Short mmCIF file of C-alpha atoms and ligand atoms in Angstrom, two decimals:
data_model
loop_
_atom_site.label_atom_id
_atom_site.label_comp_id
_atom_site.label_asym_id
_atom_site.label_seq_id
_atom_site.Cartn_x
_atom_site.Cartn_y
_atom_site.Cartn_z
CA MET A 1453 0.00 0.00 0.00
CA THR A 1454 1.55 3.31 -0.96
CA ASP A 1455 1.26 5.60 2.00
CA PRO A 1456 -2.56 5.79 2.23
CA ALA A 1457 -2.40 7.89 5.37
CA GLY A 1458 -0.21 10.47 3.65
CA THR A 1459 2.36 10.37 6.44
CA GLY A 1460 5.35 10.25 4.15
CA THR A 1461 6.79 7.44 6.25
CA SER A 1462 8.03 4.27 4.64
CA SER A 1463 8.31 2.09 7.75
CA SER A 1464 5.01 0.30 7.28
CA THR A 1465 6.08 -2.30 9.85
CA SER A 1466 6.03 0.07 12.82
CA PRO A 1467 3.09 0.06 15.25
CA THR A 1468 2.92 3.84 14.92
CA TYR A 1469 2.18 3.38 11.24
CA ALA A 1470 -0.76 1.09 12.06
CA ALA A 1471 -2.01 3.72 14.51
CA THR A 1472 -1.78 6.36 11.79
CA LEU A 1473 -3.84 4.20 9.44
CA ASP A 1474 -6.49 3.70 12.12
CA ALA A 1475 -6.58 7.43 12.79
CA ALA A 1476 -7.16 8.12 9.09
CA ASP A 1477 -9.78 5.35 8.69
CA PRO A 1478 -13.29 6.79 8.13
CA LEU A 1479 -14.82 3.48 9.28
CA ALA A 1480 -12.72 3.13 12.45
CA ALA A 1481 -15.56 4.02 14.83
CA PHE A 1482 -17.69 1.05 13.73
CA ARG A 1483 -15.31 -1.39 15.41
CA SER A 1484 -16.43 -0.41 18.91
CA GLU A 1485 -19.96 -1.66 18.13
CA PHE A 1486 -18.79 -5.30 18.06
CA VAL A 1487 -18.64 -7.64 21.04
CA GLY A 1488 -15.02 -8.17 22.10
CA ALA A 1489 -13.61 -5.14 20.24
CA GLU A 1490 -11.89 -3.92 23.41
CA SER A 1491 -9.97 -7.16 24.02
CA SER A 1492 -6.50 -7.79 22.63
CA LEU A 1493 -7.67 -10.90 20.78
CA VAL A 1494 -6.87 -10.72 17.06
CA TYR A 1495 -9.67 -11.99 14.86
CA PHE A 1496 -8.66 -12.98 11.33
CA ASP A 1497 -11.70 -15.13 10.58
CA GLY A 1498 -14.52 -12.68 10.03
CA ASN A 1499 -14.79 -14.23 6.56
CA SER A 1500 -15.83 -17.52 8.15
CA LEU A 1501 -17.88 -16.39 11.16
CA GLY A 1502 -18.38 -12.66 11.69
CA ARG A 1503 -18.25 -11.22 15.23
CA PRO A 1504 -21.58 -10.38 16.88
CA LEU A 1505 -22.68 -6.79 17.35
CA ALA A 1506 -23.44 -5.63 20.87
CA VAL A 1507 -26.97 -4.54 19.87
CA THR A 1508 -27.67 -8.09 18.72
CA GLY A 1509 -27.69 -9.21 22.35
CA GLU A 1510 -30.47 -6.72 23.04
CA ARG A 1511 -32.35 -7.76 19.91
CA LEU A 1512 -32.26 -11.43 20.90
CA ARG A 1513 -33.37 -10.66 24.48
CA ALA A 1514 -36.24 -8.48 23.24
CA PHE A 1515 -37.29 -11.14 20.76
CA VAL A 1516 -37.65 -13.72 23.54
CA ASP A 1517 -39.45 -11.33 25.89
CA GLU A 1518 -41.69 -9.48 23.46
CA ALA A 1519 -42.07 -10.96 19.97
CA TRP A 1520 -41.90 -14.65 20.82
CA GLY A 1521 -42.85 -14.51 24.53
CA GLY A 1522 -45.55 -11.85 24.19
CA ARG A 1523 -47.03 -12.14 20.74
CA LEU A 1524 -46.65 -15.93 20.48
CA ILE A 1525 -48.25 -17.43 17.38
CA ARG A 1526 -49.61 -14.02 16.33
CA GLY A 1527 -46.00 -13.28 15.36
CA TRP A 1528 -46.50 -15.17 12.09
CA ASP A 1529 -49.15 -12.69 10.99
CA GLU A 1530 -47.19 -9.78 12.39
CA GLY A 1531 -44.02 -10.22 10.34
CA TRP A 1532 -42.43 -13.65 10.60
CA TYR A 1533 -44.23 -15.07 7.61
CA ASP A 1534 -42.89 -12.35 5.33
CA LEU A 1535 -39.50 -12.04 7.03
CA PRO A 1536 -37.60 -14.20 4.48
CA LEU A 1537 -38.72 -11.89 1.67
CA ARG A 1538 -38.40 -8.63 3.60
CA LEU A 1539 -34.87 -9.55 4.72
CA GLY A 1540 -34.05 -10.80 1.23
CA ASP A 1541 -35.01 -7.39 -0.16
CA GLU A 1542 -32.83 -5.71 2.47
CA ILE A 1543 -29.77 -7.83 1.60
CA ALA A 1544 -30.50 -7.13 -2.07
CA ARG A 1545 -30.68 -3.37 -1.51
CA VAL A 1546 -27.68 -3.00 0.79
CA CYS A 1547 -25.29 -5.57 -0.70
CA LEU A 1548 -26.40 -7.10 -3.98
CA GLY A 1549 -27.46 -4.26 -6.27
CA ALA A 1550 -30.80 -6.01 -6.80
CA ALA A 1551 -34.34 -4.67 -6.93
CA PRO A 1552 -36.97 -6.05 -4.49
CA GLY A 1553 -38.86 -9.26 -5.10
CA GLN A 1554 -35.96 -11.41 -6.28
CA THR A 1555 -34.22 -12.48 -3.06
CA THR A 1556 -35.30 -14.74 -0.21
CA VAL A 1557 -33.62 -15.97 2.97
CA GLY A 1558 -33.82 -19.54 4.22
CA ASP A 1559 -32.10 -22.94 4.31
CA SER A 1560 -28.31 -23.30 4.20
CA THR A 1561 -26.23 -22.24 1.20
CA THR A 1562 -25.82 -25.93 0.44
CA VAL A 1563 -29.57 -26.54 0.20
CA LEU A 1564 -30.17 -23.33 -1.76
CA LEU A 1565 -27.46 -24.33 -4.23
CA TYR A 1566 -29.27 -27.61 -4.71
CA LYS A 1567 -32.56 -25.82 -5.33
CA LEU A 1568 -31.12 -23.29 -7.79
CA VAL A 1569 -28.91 -25.68 -9.74
CA ARG A 1570 -31.77 -28.19 -10.03
CA ALA A 1571 -34.14 -25.44 -11.15
CA ALA A 1572 -31.60 -24.28 -13.74
CA VAL A 1573 -30.90 -27.78 -15.07
CA ASP A 1574 -34.64 -28.46 -15.38
CA ALA A 1575 -35.05 -25.18 -17.29
CA ARG A 1576 -32.56 -26.37 -19.93
CA PRO A 1577 -33.90 -29.74 -21.08
CA GLY A 1578 -31.75 -31.50 -23.66
CA ARG A 1579 -28.54 -29.96 -22.35
CA ASP A 1580 -26.44 -32.49 -20.48
CA GLU A 1581 -23.49 -30.68 -18.88
CA ILE A 1582 -22.92 -28.71 -15.69
CA VAL A 1583 -19.75 -26.59 -15.63
CA ILE A 1584 -17.90 -25.83 -12.38
CA ASP A 1585 -14.30 -25.09 -11.44
CA SER A 1586 -12.15 -27.69 -9.74
CA ASP A 1587 -11.26 -25.43 -6.80
CA ASN A 1588 -14.77 -24.30 -5.93
CA PHE A 1589 -15.90 -24.77 -2.32
CA PRO A 1590 -16.53 -28.47 -1.54
CA THR A 1591 -20.27 -28.11 -1.05
CA ASP A 1592 -20.66 -26.52 -4.50
CA ARG A 1593 -18.73 -29.39 -6.12
CA TYR A 1594 -20.59 -32.09 -4.21
CA ILE A 1595 -24.01 -30.61 -4.97
CA VAL A 1596 -23.17 -30.42 -8.67
CA GLU A 1597 -21.89 -34.01 -8.69
CA GLY A 1598 -25.04 -35.18 -6.91
CA ILE A 1599 -27.38 -33.42 -9.34
CA ALA A 1600 -25.40 -34.73 -12.31
CA ALA A 1601 -25.80 -38.28 -11.01
CA GLU A 1602 -29.49 -37.73 -10.28
CA ARG A 1603 -30.27 -36.29 -13.73
CA GLY A 1604 -27.83 -38.28 -15.88
CA LEU A 1605 -25.65 -35.28 -16.67
CA THR A 1606 -21.88 -34.83 -17.00
CA VAL A 1607 -19.77 -32.44 -14.94
CA ARG A 1608 -17.29 -30.41 -16.98
CA TRP A 1609 -14.50 -29.18 -14.72
CA ILE A 1610 -12.60 -25.94 -15.29
CA PRO A 1611 -9.12 -26.61 -13.89
CA VAL A 1612 -8.02 -23.95 -11.40
CA GLU A 1613 -4.84 -23.63 -9.32
CA HIS A 1614 -5.14 -23.24 -5.54
CA ASP A 1615 -3.67 -19.74 -5.63
CA SER A 1616 -5.87 -18.30 -8.39
CA GLY A 1617 -9.43 -18.47 -9.75
CA VAL A 1618 -11.58 -18.68 -12.86
CA ASP A 1619 -11.16 -16.20 -15.70
CA VAL A 1620 -13.41 -15.33 -18.61
CA GLU A 1621 -11.34 -17.20 -21.24
CA GLN A 1622 -11.54 -20.45 -19.29
CA VAL A 1623 -15.31 -20.09 -19.08
CA ARG A 1624 -15.55 -19.31 -22.79
CA GLU A 1625 -13.68 -22.53 -23.58
CA ALA A 1626 -15.79 -24.63 -21.24
CA VAL A 1627 -19.31 -23.62 -22.32
CA GLY A 1628 -21.21 -24.65 -25.42
CA ASP A 1629 -24.53 -25.93 -26.65
CA ARG A 1630 -24.43 -28.83 -24.19
CA THR A 1631 -24.09 -26.56 -21.13
CA ALA A 1632 -27.17 -26.30 -18.94
CA VAL A 1633 -25.71 -24.34 -16.04
CA VAL A 1634 -22.40 -22.92 -14.81
CA VAL A 1635 -21.68 -22.72 -11.05
CA LEU A 1636 -18.93 -20.33 -9.91
CA SER A 1637 -17.88 -18.41 -6.80
CA GLN A 1638 -17.24 -14.69 -7.09
CA VAL A 1639 -14.50 -14.80 -4.44
CA ALA A 1640 -12.53 -18.05 -4.28
CA TYR A 1641 -12.68 -19.37 -0.71
CA ARG A 1642 -9.06 -20.50 -0.78
CA SER A 1643 -7.09 -17.83 -2.66
CA GLY A 1644 -9.46 -14.88 -2.38
CA HIS A 1645 -9.34 -14.49 -6.19
CA LEU A 1646 -12.14 -12.17 -7.38
CA ALA A 1647 -13.89 -13.41 -10.52
CA ASP A 1648 -15.15 -10.93 -13.12
CA VAL A 1649 -18.88 -11.58 -12.76
CA GLU A 1650 -19.80 -8.83 -15.20
CA ALA A 1651 -17.63 -10.30 -18.00
CA ILE A 1652 -18.27 -14.00 -17.33
CA THR A 1653 -22.07 -13.85 -16.99
CA PRO A 1654 -22.82 -12.89 -20.65
CA VAL A 1655 -20.35 -15.53 -21.90
CA VAL A 1656 -22.41 -18.21 -20.17
CA GLN A 1657 -25.68 -16.71 -21.38
CA ASP A 1658 -24.48 -16.41 -24.99
CA ALA A 1659 -23.98 -20.18 -24.90
CA GLY A 1660 -27.65 -20.49 -23.91
CA ALA A 1661 -26.89 -21.60 -20.35
CA LEU A 1662 -27.76 -20.17 -16.93
CA VAL A 1663 -25.20 -19.06 -14.35
CA VAL A 1664 -25.35 -19.52 -10.58
CA TRP A 1665 -22.97 -17.25 -8.66
CA ASP A 1666 -21.97 -18.26 -5.13
CA LEU A 1667 -21.48 -15.01 -3.19
CA CYS A 1668 -20.55 -16.52 0.21
CA HIS A 1669 -17.23 -14.69 0.41
CA SER A 1670 -18.42 -11.53 -1.31
CA VAL A 1671 -21.69 -10.45 0.27
CA GLY A 1672 -20.92 -7.63 2.73
CA SER A 1673 -17.31 -7.43 1.54
CA VAL A 1674 -17.25 -6.83 -2.22
CA PRO A 1675 -19.88 -4.65 -3.96
CA VAL A 1676 -22.15 -6.72 -6.20
CA GLU A 1677 -24.48 -5.50 -9.00
CA LEU A 1678 -26.64 -8.52 -9.76
CA ASP A 1679 -29.32 -6.64 -11.71
CA ARG A 1680 -26.90 -4.51 -13.73
CA TRP A 1681 -24.69 -7.51 -14.53
CA GLY A 1682 -27.74 -9.49 -15.67
CA VAL A 1683 -26.98 -12.44 -13.36
CA ASP A 1684 -29.49 -15.30 -13.49
CA LEU A 1685 -29.15 -16.87 -10.06
CA ALA A 1686 -27.08 -16.37 -6.91
CA VAL A 1687 -26.70 -17.71 -3.38
CA GLY A 1688 -24.67 -16.64 -0.38
CA CYS A 1689 -24.00 -17.09 3.32
CA THR A 1690 -25.11 -14.68 6.03
CA TYR A 1691 -22.85 -15.85 8.87
CA LYS A 1692 -19.64 -14.68 7.18
CA TYR A 1693 -19.43 -10.93 6.41
CA LEU A 1694 -23.10 -10.44 7.36
CA ASN A 1695 -22.47 -11.59 10.96
CA GLY A 1696 -25.72 -13.54 11.25
CA GLY A 1697 -24.22 -16.01 13.76
CA PRO A 1698 -23.35 -19.69 13.38
CA GLY A 1699 -25.75 -21.41 10.99
CA SER A 1700 -27.80 -18.33 10.14
CA PRO A 1701 -29.82 -19.03 6.96
CA ALA A 1702 -28.49 -18.21 3.49
CA PHE A 1703 -30.05 -16.13 0.71
CA ALA A 1704 -31.04 -16.95 -2.85
CA TYR A 1705 -31.49 -14.49 -5.72
CA VAL A 1706 -33.51 -15.37 -8.80
CA ALA A 1707 -33.71 -12.69 -11.52
CA GLN A 1708 -37.21 -11.34 -12.09
CA ARG A 1709 -37.31 -12.66 -15.68
CA HIS A 1710 -36.95 -16.22 -14.34
CA LEU A 1711 -39.85 -15.71 -11.94
CA ASP A 1712 -42.46 -13.99 -14.09
CA GLY A 1713 -42.19 -16.14 -17.22
CA SER A 1714 -40.78 -13.35 -19.40
CA ALA A 1715 -37.69 -15.47 -20.21
CA GLY A 1716 -39.36 -18.84 -20.74
CA PRO A 1717 -41.30 -20.78 -18.12
CA ALA A 1718 -40.75 -19.54 -14.55
CA LEU A 1719 -38.09 -21.60 -12.77
CA ARG A 1720 -39.29 -24.30 -10.38
CA GLN A 1721 -37.29 -25.63 -7.46
CA PRO A 1722 -37.36 -29.29 -6.41
CA ILE A 1723 -38.22 -29.12 -2.69
CA GLN A 1724 -41.95 -28.51 -2.92
CA GLY A 1725 -43.10 -27.54 0.54
CA TRP A 1726 -46.21 -25.89 1.85
CA MET A 1727 -44.54 -22.50 2.47
CA GLY A 1728 -43.76 -22.11 -1.23
CA HIS A 1729 -47.31 -22.96 -2.26
CA ALA A 1730 -49.48 -20.38 -4.01
CA ASP A 1731 -51.86 -20.52 -1.02
CA PRO A 1732 -50.14 -22.14 1.97
CA PHE A 1733 -53.10 -21.87 4.31
CA LEU A 1734 -55.52 -23.49 1.89
CA MET A 1735 -53.70 -26.73 2.73
CA GLY A 1736 -55.30 -28.25 -0.31
CA PRO A 1737 -54.38 -31.22 -2.50
CA GLY A 1738 -51.56 -30.87 -5.02
CA TYR A 1739 -48.61 -28.47 -5.13
CA GLN A 1740 -49.09 -25.21 -6.95
CA PRO A 1741 -45.99 -22.97 -6.72
CA SER A 1742 -46.42 -19.43 -5.50
CA GLY A 1743 -45.76 -16.58 -7.91
CA GLY A 1744 -42.59 -14.56 -7.36
CA ILE A 1745 -39.57 -15.47 -5.27
CA ARG A 1746 -41.72 -17.13 -2.58
CA ARG A 1747 -41.78 -20.24 -4.77
CA PHE A 1748 -38.15 -20.83 -3.69
CA ILE A 1749 -39.19 -21.21 -0.03
CA SER A 1750 -39.87 -24.76 1.13
CA GLY A 1751 -40.77 -24.94 4.84
CA THR A 1752 -41.15 -22.76 7.93
CA PRO A 1753 -38.46 -20.05 7.95
CA ALA A 1754 -35.75 -19.95 10.66
CA VAL A 1755 -36.96 -16.72 12.22
CA VAL A 1756 -34.53 -16.85 15.19
CA GLY A 1757 -31.63 -17.34 12.78
CA MET A 1758 -32.62 -14.21 10.86
CA LEU A 1759 -32.33 -11.81 13.78
CA ALA A 1760 -28.60 -11.06 14.11
CA MET A 1761 -27.91 -10.33 10.45
CA GLN A 1762 -30.40 -7.45 10.57
CA ASP A 1763 -28.03 -5.52 12.85
CA MET A 1764 -25.06 -6.07 10.55
CA LEU A 1765 -27.11 -5.05 7.52
CA ASP A 1766 -27.95 -1.80 9.32
CA LEU A 1767 -24.25 -1.24 9.95
CA VAL A 1768 -23.20 -2.01 6.37
CA ASP A 1769 -25.97 0.29 5.14
CA ARG A 1770 -24.65 3.11 7.34
CA ALA A 1771 -21.07 2.56 6.17
CA GLY A 1772 -21.92 1.91 2.50
CA MET A 1773 -20.54 -0.98 0.45
CA ASP A 1774 -18.09 1.22 -1.48
CA ALA A 1775 -16.44 2.39 1.74
CA VAL A 1776 -16.40 -1.20 3.02
CA ARG A 1777 -14.66 -2.34 -0.14
CA ALA A 1778 -12.14 0.51 -0.02
CA LYS A 1779 -11.12 -0.46 3.51
CA SER A 1780 -11.08 -4.13 2.60
CA ARG A 1781 -8.56 -3.43 -0.18
CA ASP A 1782 -6.38 -1.39 2.18
CA LEU A 1783 -6.52 -3.99 4.96
CA THR A 1784 -5.57 -6.86 2.67
CA SER A 1785 -2.82 -4.76 1.03
CA TYR A 1786 -1.45 -3.94 4.47
CA ALA A 1787 -1.42 -7.65 5.38
CA VAL A 1788 0.43 -8.44 2.13
CA ASP A 1789 2.98 -5.66 2.87
CA LEU A 1790 3.61 -7.07 6.33
CA ALA A 1791 3.90 -10.61 4.93
CA ASP A 1792 6.55 -9.38 2.48
CA ALA A 1793 8.42 -7.48 5.17
CA TRP A 1794 8.31 -10.10 7.92
CA LEU A 1795 7.39 -13.53 6.60
CA ALA A 1796 9.01 -13.87 3.18
CA GLU A 1797 12.39 -14.47 4.83
CA HIS A 1798 10.85 -17.50 6.60
CA GLY A 1799 9.79 -18.95 3.25
CA VAL A 1800 6.15 -17.74 3.32
CA THR A 1801 4.58 -16.96 -0.05
CA VAL A 1802 1.40 -15.03 -0.84
CA ALA A 1803 -1.13 -17.47 -2.35
CA SER A 1804 -3.63 -14.72 -3.22
CA PRO A 1805 -3.65 -12.22 -6.08
CA ARG A 1806 -1.31 -9.30 -5.33
CA ASP A 1807 -3.45 -6.86 -7.31
CA PRO A 1808 -6.23 -5.69 -4.95
CA ASP A 1809 -8.59 -5.38 -7.96
CA LEU A 1810 -8.33 -9.15 -8.38
CA ARG A 1811 -8.73 -9.98 -4.68
CA GLY A 1812 -11.67 -10.25 -2.30
CA GLY A 1813 -11.53 -9.71 1.46
CA HIS A 1814 -8.98 -12.29 2.54
CA VAL A 1815 -5.34 -13.16 1.95
CA THR A 1816 -3.86 -16.65 2.06
CA LEU A 1817 -0.25 -17.14 3.09
CA ARG A 1818 1.46 -20.40 2.23
CA HIS A 1819 4.11 -22.34 4.16
CA ASP A 1820 4.54 -26.05 4.90
CA ARG A 1821 4.21 -25.41 8.64
CA MET A 1822 1.00 -23.35 8.54
CA ARG A 1823 -1.21 -25.99 10.18
CA GLU A 1824 1.08 -26.02 13.18
CA VAL A 1825 1.44 -22.22 13.05
CA THR A 1826 -2.35 -21.82 13.11
CA ALA A 1827 -2.58 -23.99 16.23
CA ALA A 1828 0.12 -21.93 17.96
CA LEU A 1829 -1.66 -18.71 17.01
CA TRP A 1830 -4.98 -19.90 18.42
CA GLU A 1831 -3.23 -20.60 21.74
CA ARG A 1832 -2.13 -16.96 21.69
CA ASP A 1833 -5.62 -15.62 20.92
CA VAL A 1834 -4.72 -14.81 17.33
CA ILE A 1835 -7.41 -16.46 15.20
CA PRO A 1836 -6.91 -17.04 11.49
CA ASP A 1837 -7.90 -20.35 9.90
CA TYR A 1838 -6.09 -23.03 8.00
CA ARG A 1839 -6.82 -24.39 4.52
CA ASP A 1840 -4.82 -27.09 2.79
CA PRO A 1841 -2.30 -27.04 1.24
CA GLY A 1842 -0.31 -25.07 3.81
CA GLY A 1843 -2.59 -22.04 3.70
CA LEU A 1844 -3.01 -19.61 6.57
CA ARG A 1845 -6.14 -17.62 5.75
CA ILE A 1846 -6.25 -14.02 6.97
CA GLY A 1847 -9.86 -12.87 6.75
CA LEU A 1848 -10.34 -9.15 7.32
CA SER A 1849 -13.84 -7.91 8.02
CA PRO A 1850 -13.66 -4.17 7.34
CA LEU A 1851 -16.15 -2.95 9.95
CA SER A 1852 -14.72 -4.96 12.85
CA THR A 1853 -11.00 -5.10 12.02
CA SER A 1854 -8.46 -2.37 12.82
CA TYR A 1855 -5.04 -1.84 11.26
CA ALA A 1856 -3.51 -2.26 14.73
CA GLU A 1857 -5.17 -5.69 14.88
CA VAL A 1858 -3.62 -6.64 11.52
CA HIS A 1859 -0.24 -5.44 12.77
CA ALA A 1860 -0.48 -7.42 16.01
CA GLY A 1861 -1.68 -10.56 14.25
CA MET A 1862 0.98 -10.50 11.56
CA ALA A 1863 3.66 -9.89 14.20
CA ALA A 1864 2.38 -13.01 16.00
CA VAL A 1865 2.67 -15.05 12.78
CA ARG A 1866 6.25 -13.83 12.43
CA ASP A 1867 7.09 -14.72 16.04
CA VAL A 1868 5.57 -18.20 15.79
CA LEU A 1869 7.44 -18.92 12.55
CA ALA A 1870 10.67 -17.71 14.13
CA GLY A 1871 10.25 -19.64 17.34
CA GLY A 1872 7.80 -21.71 19.32
CA GLY A 1873 5.26 -24.03 17.70
CA ALA A 1874 2.09 -25.41 19.26
CA SER A 1875 1.46 -28.49 21.32
CA ARG A 1876 0.24 -31.61 19.49
CA ALA A 1877 -3.09 -31.33 21.36
CA ALA A 1878 -3.63 -27.80 20.06
CA GLN A 1879 -2.82 -28.85 16.50
CA GLU A 1880 -5.43 -31.57 16.62
CA HIS A 1881 -8.02 -28.95 17.48
CA ILE A 1882 -7.60 -27.08 14.21
CA LEU A 1883 -10.77 -27.99 12.41
CA SER A 1884 -12.25 -24.58 11.65
CA GLY A 1885 -15.73 -23.91 10.35
CA PRO A 1886 -16.93 -23.03 6.86
C1 PLP B 412 -18.93 -20.92 3.34
C2 PLP B 412 -19.31 -21.39 2.01
C3 PLP B 412 -20.38 -22.29 1.84
C4 PLP B 412 -21.06 -22.84 3.04
O1 PLP B 412 -22.24 -23.52 2.81
P1 PLP B 412 -23.16 -23.93 4.05
O2 PLP B 412 -24.29 -24.64 3.48
O3 PLP B 412 -23.49 -22.68 4.80
O4 PLP B 412 -22.32 -24.81 4.95
C5 PLP B 412 -20.74 -22.62 0.54
N1 PLP B 412 -20.07 -22.12 -0.53
C6 PLP B 412 -19.01 -21.28 -0.38
C7 PLP B 412 -18.30 -20.74 -1.59
C8 PLP B 412 -18.60 -20.91 0.89
O5 PLP B 412 -17.56 -20.09 1.04
#
């Protein structure tokens, strides 16, 4: 990073420099709104499980006392029934660049991927290939393999190295008149590589196929313009940069033209439950899908799981996605600078794109000892995560992470590499979440 604070100093490794960056950071004040911000713990895993906001504690307490405890079953009429769609619209407005009526919240990302990919495959009869990259997140690959087996289709793999991601030329080569659907992640979970959604989407569509974008590592971190880019379908997590808490339900986006029949028959998803029925309370014979995005709902929504993310959405809305992205670029660039200054001499390499335009919100550092290093860091209250092969993942959530935190965490990585490792017991604990 070239002197973003305008201090004229070149010693980017000094703690004073980190303090200068924090002082110049327009988003610095947001950090104090998170639980644990005052502790010295370094959190480098906001891309896997975001920290809770302090107001979320109050929201959960009030929900038990008032909404659930006081209103009881009347709550369904008073907002819970429509919450998946209302919250979907909010995520769409704040983070996805999408107009209302196309986004719903519910299920896990895994289950929503199944629903969307199945709906897409069924909308392209006669086409017998699903395209996906070889380094996509495991759940995406497994879902695609399962659907291919179920429907007698073939998976066409785009080969991708662990330290990069998919580019438009690779997609152009992979698609053709046999392609039903292409499944890609905007930000690669391993390398942080940022795919060019705007350029890749029309390449898929020109081949007559549909595209499903997985936004798990982008929503709340990288600005997205689903409507403007003409994306067909998208899914994403809410417990990562949207801080919805462990297991909070995911979102699905289906472009209006695939819901209203203006681009061929409206898409239909395979898990036909009563909550996606045209008239759920008729409880009649036979499934008739609802109009609009509600047809992608299956069963009773996880109302409790949808509470915490509302607070983070408010925060992101106040900060603005462009400001979030600007800080994300600076934070990851700062981490790369410190890795070059401190860790390269220990044999650490940067396994993420060096150009911030090609990188999402995390940086992966590679070294043969990183599993052991991660365990030692956890013992010191420095919390990154580990991804094979030899990858230490530094996830930087712009609203909860300070430059001083990056400095302290990277210094700890340096010290562990230079000296003490972790106990065997601690190493065996390194499992990490999604
Ligand atoms: C985190 C993540 C998931 C997680 O799926 P779940 O169903 O929530 O476990 C899926 N895809 C990608 C790309 C992810 O990063």
